[in-house]
XYZ file of C-alpha atoms in Angstrom:
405
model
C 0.000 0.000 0.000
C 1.549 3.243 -0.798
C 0.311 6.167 1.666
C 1.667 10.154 1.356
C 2.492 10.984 4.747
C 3.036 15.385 5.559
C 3.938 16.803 8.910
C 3.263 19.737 10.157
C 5.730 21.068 13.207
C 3.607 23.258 16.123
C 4.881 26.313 17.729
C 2.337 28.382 19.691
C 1.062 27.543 22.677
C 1.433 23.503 22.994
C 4.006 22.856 20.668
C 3.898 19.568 19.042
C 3.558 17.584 15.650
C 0.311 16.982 13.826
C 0.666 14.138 11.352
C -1.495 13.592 8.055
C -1.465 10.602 6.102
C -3.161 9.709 2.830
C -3.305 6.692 0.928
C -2.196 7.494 -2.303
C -2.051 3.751 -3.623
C -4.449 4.001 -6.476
C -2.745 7.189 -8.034
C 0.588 5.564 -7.650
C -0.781 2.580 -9.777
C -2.220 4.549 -12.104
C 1.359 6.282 -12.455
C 2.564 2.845 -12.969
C 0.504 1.809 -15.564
C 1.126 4.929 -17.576
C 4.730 4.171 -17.226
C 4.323 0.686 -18.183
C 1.948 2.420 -21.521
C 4.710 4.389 -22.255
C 7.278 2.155 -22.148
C 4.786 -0.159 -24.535
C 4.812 2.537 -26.284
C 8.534 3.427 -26.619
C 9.094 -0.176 -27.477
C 6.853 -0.145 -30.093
C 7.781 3.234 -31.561
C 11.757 2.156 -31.615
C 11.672 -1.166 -32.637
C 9.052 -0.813 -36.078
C 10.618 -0.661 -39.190
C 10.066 2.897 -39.698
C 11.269 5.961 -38.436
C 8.834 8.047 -36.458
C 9.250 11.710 -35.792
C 7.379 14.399 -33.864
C 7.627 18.356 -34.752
C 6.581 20.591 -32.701
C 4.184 23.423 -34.112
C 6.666 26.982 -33.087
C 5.460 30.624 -34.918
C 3.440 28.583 -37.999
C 6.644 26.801 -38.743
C 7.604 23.101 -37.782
C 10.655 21.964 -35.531
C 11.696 18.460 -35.037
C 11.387 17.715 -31.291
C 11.744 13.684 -31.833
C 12.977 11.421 -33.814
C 13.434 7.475 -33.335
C 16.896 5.836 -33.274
C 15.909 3.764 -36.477
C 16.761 6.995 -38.494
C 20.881 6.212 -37.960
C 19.899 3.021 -39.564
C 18.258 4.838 -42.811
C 20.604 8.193 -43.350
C 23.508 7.685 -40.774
C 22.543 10.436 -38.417
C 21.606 10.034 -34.547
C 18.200 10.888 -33.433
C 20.105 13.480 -31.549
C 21.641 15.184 -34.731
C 18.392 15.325 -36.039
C 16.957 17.361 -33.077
C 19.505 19.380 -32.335
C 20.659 20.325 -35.639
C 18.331 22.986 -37.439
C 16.517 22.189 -40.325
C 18.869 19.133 -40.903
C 16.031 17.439 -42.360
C 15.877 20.018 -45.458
C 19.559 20.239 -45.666
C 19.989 16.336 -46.951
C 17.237 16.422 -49.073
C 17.870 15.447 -52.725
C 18.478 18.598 -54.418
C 16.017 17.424 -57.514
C 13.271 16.599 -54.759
C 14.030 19.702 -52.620
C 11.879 22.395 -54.154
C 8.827 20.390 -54.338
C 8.964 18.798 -50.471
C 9.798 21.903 -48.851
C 6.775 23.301 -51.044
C 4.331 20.962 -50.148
C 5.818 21.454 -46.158
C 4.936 24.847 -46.098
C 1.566 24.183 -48.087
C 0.361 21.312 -45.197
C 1.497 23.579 -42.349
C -0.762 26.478 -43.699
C -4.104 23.933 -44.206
C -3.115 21.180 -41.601
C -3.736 18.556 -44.073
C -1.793 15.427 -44.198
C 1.212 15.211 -45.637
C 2.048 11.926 -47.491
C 4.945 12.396 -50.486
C 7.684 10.113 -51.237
C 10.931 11.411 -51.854
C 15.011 11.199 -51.585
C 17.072 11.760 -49.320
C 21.250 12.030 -49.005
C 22.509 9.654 -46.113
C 25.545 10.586 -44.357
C 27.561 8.157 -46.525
C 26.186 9.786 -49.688
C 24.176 7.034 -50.855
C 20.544 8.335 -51.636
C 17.926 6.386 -49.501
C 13.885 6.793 -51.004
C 11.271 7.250 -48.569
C 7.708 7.330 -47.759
C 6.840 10.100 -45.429
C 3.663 10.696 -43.664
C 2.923 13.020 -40.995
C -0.929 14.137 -39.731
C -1.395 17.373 -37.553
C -2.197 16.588 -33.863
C -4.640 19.680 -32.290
C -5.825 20.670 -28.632
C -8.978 19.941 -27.534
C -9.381 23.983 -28.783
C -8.025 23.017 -32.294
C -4.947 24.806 -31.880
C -2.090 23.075 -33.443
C 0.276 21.659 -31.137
C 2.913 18.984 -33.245
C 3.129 17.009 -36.036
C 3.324 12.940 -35.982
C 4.613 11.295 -38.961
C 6.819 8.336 -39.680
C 8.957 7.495 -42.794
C 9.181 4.371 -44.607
C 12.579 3.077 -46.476
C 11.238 2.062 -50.108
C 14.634 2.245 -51.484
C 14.231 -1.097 -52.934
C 10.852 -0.891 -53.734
C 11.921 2.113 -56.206
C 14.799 0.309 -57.173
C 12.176 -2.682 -58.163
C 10.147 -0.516 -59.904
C 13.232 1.119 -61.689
C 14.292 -2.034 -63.256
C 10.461 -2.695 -63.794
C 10.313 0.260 -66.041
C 14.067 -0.177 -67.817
C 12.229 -3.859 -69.048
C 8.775 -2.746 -69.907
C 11.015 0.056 -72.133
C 13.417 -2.352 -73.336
C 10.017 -5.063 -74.495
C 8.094 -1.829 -75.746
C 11.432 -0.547 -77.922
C 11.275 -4.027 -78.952
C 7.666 -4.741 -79.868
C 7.001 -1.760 -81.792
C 10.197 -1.961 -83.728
C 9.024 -5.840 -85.553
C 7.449 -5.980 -88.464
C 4.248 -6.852 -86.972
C 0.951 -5.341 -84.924
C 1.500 -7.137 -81.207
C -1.523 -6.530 -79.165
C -2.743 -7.927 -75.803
C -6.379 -8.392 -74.662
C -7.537 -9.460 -71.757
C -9.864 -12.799 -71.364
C -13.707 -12.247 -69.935
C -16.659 -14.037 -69.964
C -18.108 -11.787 -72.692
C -16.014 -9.835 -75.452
C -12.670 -9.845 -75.288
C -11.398 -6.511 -73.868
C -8.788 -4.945 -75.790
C -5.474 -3.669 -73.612
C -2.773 -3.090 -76.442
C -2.290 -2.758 -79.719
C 0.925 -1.446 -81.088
C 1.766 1.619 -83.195
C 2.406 -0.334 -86.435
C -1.868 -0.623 -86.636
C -1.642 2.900 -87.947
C 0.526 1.800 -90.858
C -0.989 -1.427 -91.470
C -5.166 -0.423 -91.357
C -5.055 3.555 -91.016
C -6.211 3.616 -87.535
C -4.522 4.678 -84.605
C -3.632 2.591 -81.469
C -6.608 4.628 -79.701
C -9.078 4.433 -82.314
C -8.684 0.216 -82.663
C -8.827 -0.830 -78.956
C -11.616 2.245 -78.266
C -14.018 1.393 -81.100
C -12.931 -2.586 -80.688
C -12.776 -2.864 -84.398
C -11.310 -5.890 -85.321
C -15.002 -7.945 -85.903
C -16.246 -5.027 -88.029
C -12.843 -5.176 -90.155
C -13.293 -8.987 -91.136
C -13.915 -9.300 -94.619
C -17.348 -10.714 -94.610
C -15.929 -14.014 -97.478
C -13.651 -14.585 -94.260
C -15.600 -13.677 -91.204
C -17.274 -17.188 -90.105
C -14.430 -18.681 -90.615
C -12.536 -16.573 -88.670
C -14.777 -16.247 -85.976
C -14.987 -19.868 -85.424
C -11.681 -20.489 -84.973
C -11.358 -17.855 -82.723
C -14.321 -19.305 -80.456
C -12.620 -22.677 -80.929
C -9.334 -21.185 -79.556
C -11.474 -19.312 -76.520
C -13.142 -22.113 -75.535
C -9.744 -24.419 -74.957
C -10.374 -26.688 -77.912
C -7.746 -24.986 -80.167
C -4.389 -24.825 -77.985
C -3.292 -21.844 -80.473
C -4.620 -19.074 -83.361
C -3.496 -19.029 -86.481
C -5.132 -17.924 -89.098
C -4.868 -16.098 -92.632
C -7.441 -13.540 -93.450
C -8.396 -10.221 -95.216
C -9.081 -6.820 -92.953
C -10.683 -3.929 -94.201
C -8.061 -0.964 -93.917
C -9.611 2.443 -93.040
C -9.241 3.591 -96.435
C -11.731 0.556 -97.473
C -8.429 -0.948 -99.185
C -8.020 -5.110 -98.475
C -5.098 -6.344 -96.345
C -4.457 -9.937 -96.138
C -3.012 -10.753 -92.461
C -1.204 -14.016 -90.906
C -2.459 -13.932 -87.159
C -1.313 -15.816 -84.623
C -2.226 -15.981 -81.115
C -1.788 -17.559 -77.437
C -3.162 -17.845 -74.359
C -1.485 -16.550 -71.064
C -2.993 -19.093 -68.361
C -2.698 -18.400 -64.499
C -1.958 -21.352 -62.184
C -5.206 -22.960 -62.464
C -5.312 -22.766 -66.142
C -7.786 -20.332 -66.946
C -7.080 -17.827 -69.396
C -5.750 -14.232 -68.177
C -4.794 -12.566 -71.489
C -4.622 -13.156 -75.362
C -1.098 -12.068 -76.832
C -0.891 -12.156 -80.514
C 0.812 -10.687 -84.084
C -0.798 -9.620 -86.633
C 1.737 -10.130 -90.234
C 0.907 -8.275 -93.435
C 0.885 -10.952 -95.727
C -0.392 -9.016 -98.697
C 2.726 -8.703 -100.923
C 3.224 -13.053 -100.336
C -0.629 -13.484 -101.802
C -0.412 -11.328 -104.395
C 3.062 -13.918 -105.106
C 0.934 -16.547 -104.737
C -1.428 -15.367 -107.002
C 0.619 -14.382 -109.745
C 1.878 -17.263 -109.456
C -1.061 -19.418 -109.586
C -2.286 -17.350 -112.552
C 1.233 -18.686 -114.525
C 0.608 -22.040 -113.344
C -2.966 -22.166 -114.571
C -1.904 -20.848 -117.796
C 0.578 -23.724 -118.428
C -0.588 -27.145 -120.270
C 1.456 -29.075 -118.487
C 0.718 -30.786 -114.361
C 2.281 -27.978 -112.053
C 2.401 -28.244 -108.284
C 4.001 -26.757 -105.760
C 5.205 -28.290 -102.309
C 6.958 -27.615 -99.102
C 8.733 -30.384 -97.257
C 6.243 -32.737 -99.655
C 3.382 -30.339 -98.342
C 0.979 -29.638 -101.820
C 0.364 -25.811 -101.115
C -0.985 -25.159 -104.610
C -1.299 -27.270 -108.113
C -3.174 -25.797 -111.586
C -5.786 -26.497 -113.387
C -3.753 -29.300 -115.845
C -2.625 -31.027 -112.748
C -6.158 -31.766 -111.600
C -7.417 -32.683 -115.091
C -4.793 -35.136 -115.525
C -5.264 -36.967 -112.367
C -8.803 -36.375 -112.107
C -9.016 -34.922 -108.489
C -10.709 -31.511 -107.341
C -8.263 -28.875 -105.881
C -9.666 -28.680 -102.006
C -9.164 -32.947 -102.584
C -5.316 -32.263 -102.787
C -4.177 -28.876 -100.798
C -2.700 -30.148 -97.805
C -2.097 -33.679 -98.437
C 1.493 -35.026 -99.336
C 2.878 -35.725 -102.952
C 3.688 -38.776 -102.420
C 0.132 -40.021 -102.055
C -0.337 -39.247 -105.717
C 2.345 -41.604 -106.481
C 2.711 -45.273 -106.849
C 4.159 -47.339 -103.655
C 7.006 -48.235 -105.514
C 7.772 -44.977 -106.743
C 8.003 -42.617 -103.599
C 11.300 -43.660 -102.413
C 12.424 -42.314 -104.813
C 10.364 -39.378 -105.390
C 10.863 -38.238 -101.871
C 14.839 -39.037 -102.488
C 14.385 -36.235 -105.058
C 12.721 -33.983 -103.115
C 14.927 -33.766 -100.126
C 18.159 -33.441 -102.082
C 16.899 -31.061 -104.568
C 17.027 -33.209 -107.772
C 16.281 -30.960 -110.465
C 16.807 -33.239 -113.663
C 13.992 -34.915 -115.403
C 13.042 -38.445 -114.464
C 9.850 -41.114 -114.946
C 7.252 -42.527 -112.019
C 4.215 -44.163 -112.164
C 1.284 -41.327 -110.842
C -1.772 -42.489 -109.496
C -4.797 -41.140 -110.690
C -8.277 -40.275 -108.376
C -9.427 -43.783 -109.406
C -6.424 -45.770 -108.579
C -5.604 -45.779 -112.575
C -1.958 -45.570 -112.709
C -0.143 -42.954 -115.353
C 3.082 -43.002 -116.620
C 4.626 -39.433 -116.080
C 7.737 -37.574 -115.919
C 8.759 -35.268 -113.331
C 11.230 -31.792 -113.426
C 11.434 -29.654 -110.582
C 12.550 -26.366 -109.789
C 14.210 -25.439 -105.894
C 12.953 -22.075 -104.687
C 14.754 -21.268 -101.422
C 12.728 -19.021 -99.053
C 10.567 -17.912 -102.340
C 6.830 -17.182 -100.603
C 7.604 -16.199 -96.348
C 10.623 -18.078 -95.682
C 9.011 -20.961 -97.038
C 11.032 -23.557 -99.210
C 9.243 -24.218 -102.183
C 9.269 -26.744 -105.103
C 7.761 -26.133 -108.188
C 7.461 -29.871 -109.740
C 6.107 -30.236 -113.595
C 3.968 -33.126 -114.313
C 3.837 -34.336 -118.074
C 2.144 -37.476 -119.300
C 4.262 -39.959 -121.005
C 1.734 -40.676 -123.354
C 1.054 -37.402 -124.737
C 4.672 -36.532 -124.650
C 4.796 -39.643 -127.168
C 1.706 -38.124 -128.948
């Protein structure tokens, strides 16, 4: 029990001693358990990984009456240097950040409003630390301002995260809109596709601007319509999961109403459970490799004699005289190898030829539609990367018999 105990000594007539005792045991508890809340407190406040500061409100300006010891740990200086040196605080700011702190310091003193900026600061050891301040105006119970409490947050590595952050995403932009190629990103929903990125080289391929293709989402509307279900169902096949990839050739209407074909391919970014996030795709103009494959088709058709043209054994293409003379329709044969046009006992050979180049004329039995086999001989002609990188063979197809003839 703790009791306050005051004397008071008597001097007039019968001197003596009068005693008075009080017991003062619940306000020395209380006094203990605001020590004890303080030194909770203190604890707290010096061992968080951030430094927290008071300032004291003096003539409408701010000085630093507090700061804990974690700031020697962030700019090298002692929470003592920091109090007792004036305006020490200001004096290590960066000089590019300087202008616009002190700034909004003066502004937040003037309104009381919180200040929250991040910022850099020059350590003792001249290394520049970033931080995260944030400091809110403490009033009176008569609104007067009495001090500021903040604390500050290191985020030195966070900025330096976010630095190399940006050097990649500048590095991958440079890159992407350097190709020859429209790279654009949408993002996967249960309704339309939402459009996030398309690159510059839209505007040179259909006339439209980056802005005007994802804002008006114009793709659908630019299908040509001979190419549209087609398209469309692939890309609903590819949506859904059944297609693992998109790739498809079609014609876009540019915004001059000109016709572009495009090569478009297309995959799916997947989070960890395998649902789709985001579509990331090129778009290739492939008009100048058509109008190849045209003209050359045109030739072809105009020739009287079986020409059809492979890669790796692949029949891309094959004219009019080709199909008469072996009696098949064109869709029958894109696709499909050459070999299966010839007999069994000719395609080791044939295919011999084929991977080695042979250009000089030489005889195998073709197989017509029917199974009716046709003596023929067979030139080819080795175009390296002729049509998109693609190795193609021209091969000429002429009946023995009418040779003879």
């Amino acid at each position: 029990t703790w009791i306050f105990v005051a004397g008071y000594l008597l001097v007039w007539a019968a001197a003596g001693v009068v005693v008075n005792s009080t017991d003062v045991t619940e306000r020395k508890e209380g006094e203990e358990r605001l020590r004890a809340a303080e030194e909770r407190y203190r604890a707290l406040v010096e061992t968080a990984p951030v430094v927290t500061y008071v300032k004291e409100i003096r003539d409408g300006a701010s000085a630093t009456i507090y700061v804990s010891p974690q700031v020697k740990d962030v700019v090298g200086y002692t929470p003592e240097e920091c109090t007792s040196t004036p305006d020490l605080w200001a004096k290590i700011l960066h000089p590019e950040d300087k202008e616009r702190v002190l700034a909004e310091d003066e502004r937040t003193n003037e309104t009381g409003e919180p200040f929250v900026m991040e910022y850099r600061k020059v350590a003792r050891d001249g290394s520049v630390v970033w931080l995260c301040d944030e400091a809110t105006l403490v009033r009176g119970d008569d609104g007067e301002p009495l001090y500021w409490l903040g604390v500050q947050m290191d985020i030195s590595e966070r900025k330096r995260a976010e630095n190399r952050l940006a050097e990649a995403e500048e590095r991958y932009r440079t890159l992407v809109e350097q190709i020859p190629a429209v790279t654009y990103i949408d993002r996967a929903t249960d309704g339309p596709d939402e459009p996030l990125y398309v690159s510059p080289q839209i505007e040179g391929m259909l006339g439209y601007t980056p802005e005007e293709w994802l804002g008006q989402k114009l793709w659908p509307e630019r299908l040509h319509p001979e190419d549209r279900e087609r398209v469309l169902a692939a890309d609903e096949r590819f949506e859904s999961g059944e297609d693992t990839h998109f790739g498809e050739e079609y014609r876009l209407f540019a915004k001059d109403g000109s016709v572009l074909w495009v090569r478009e391919e297309a995959v799916a970014v997947r989070a960890q459970g395998g649902e789709p996030l985001l579509w990331q795709g090129l778009i290739f103009d492939i008009n100048e490799r058509k109008d190849a494959e045209e003209r050359l088709r045109t030739l072809a058709n105009a020739a009287f004699e079986g020409i059809v043209i492979t890669h790796r054994g692949e029949i891309l293409e094959v004219n009019e005289a080709y199909l008469k003379m072996l009696g098949y329709e064109r869709s029958e044969l894109i696709g499909k190898s050459v070999l299966e046009i010839v007999a069994p006992g000719h395609r080791k050979r044939v295919w011999h030829n084929i991977l080695t180049g042979h250009e000089d004329p030489y005889e195998v039995v073709a197989l017509k539609k029917d199974g009716t086999p046709i003596d023929v001989e067979i030139s080819m002609k080795y175009f390296p990367a002729f049509l998109a990188g693609r190795e193609l063979r021209v091969q000429r197809l002429r009946d023995r018999l009418d040779r003879a003839r």
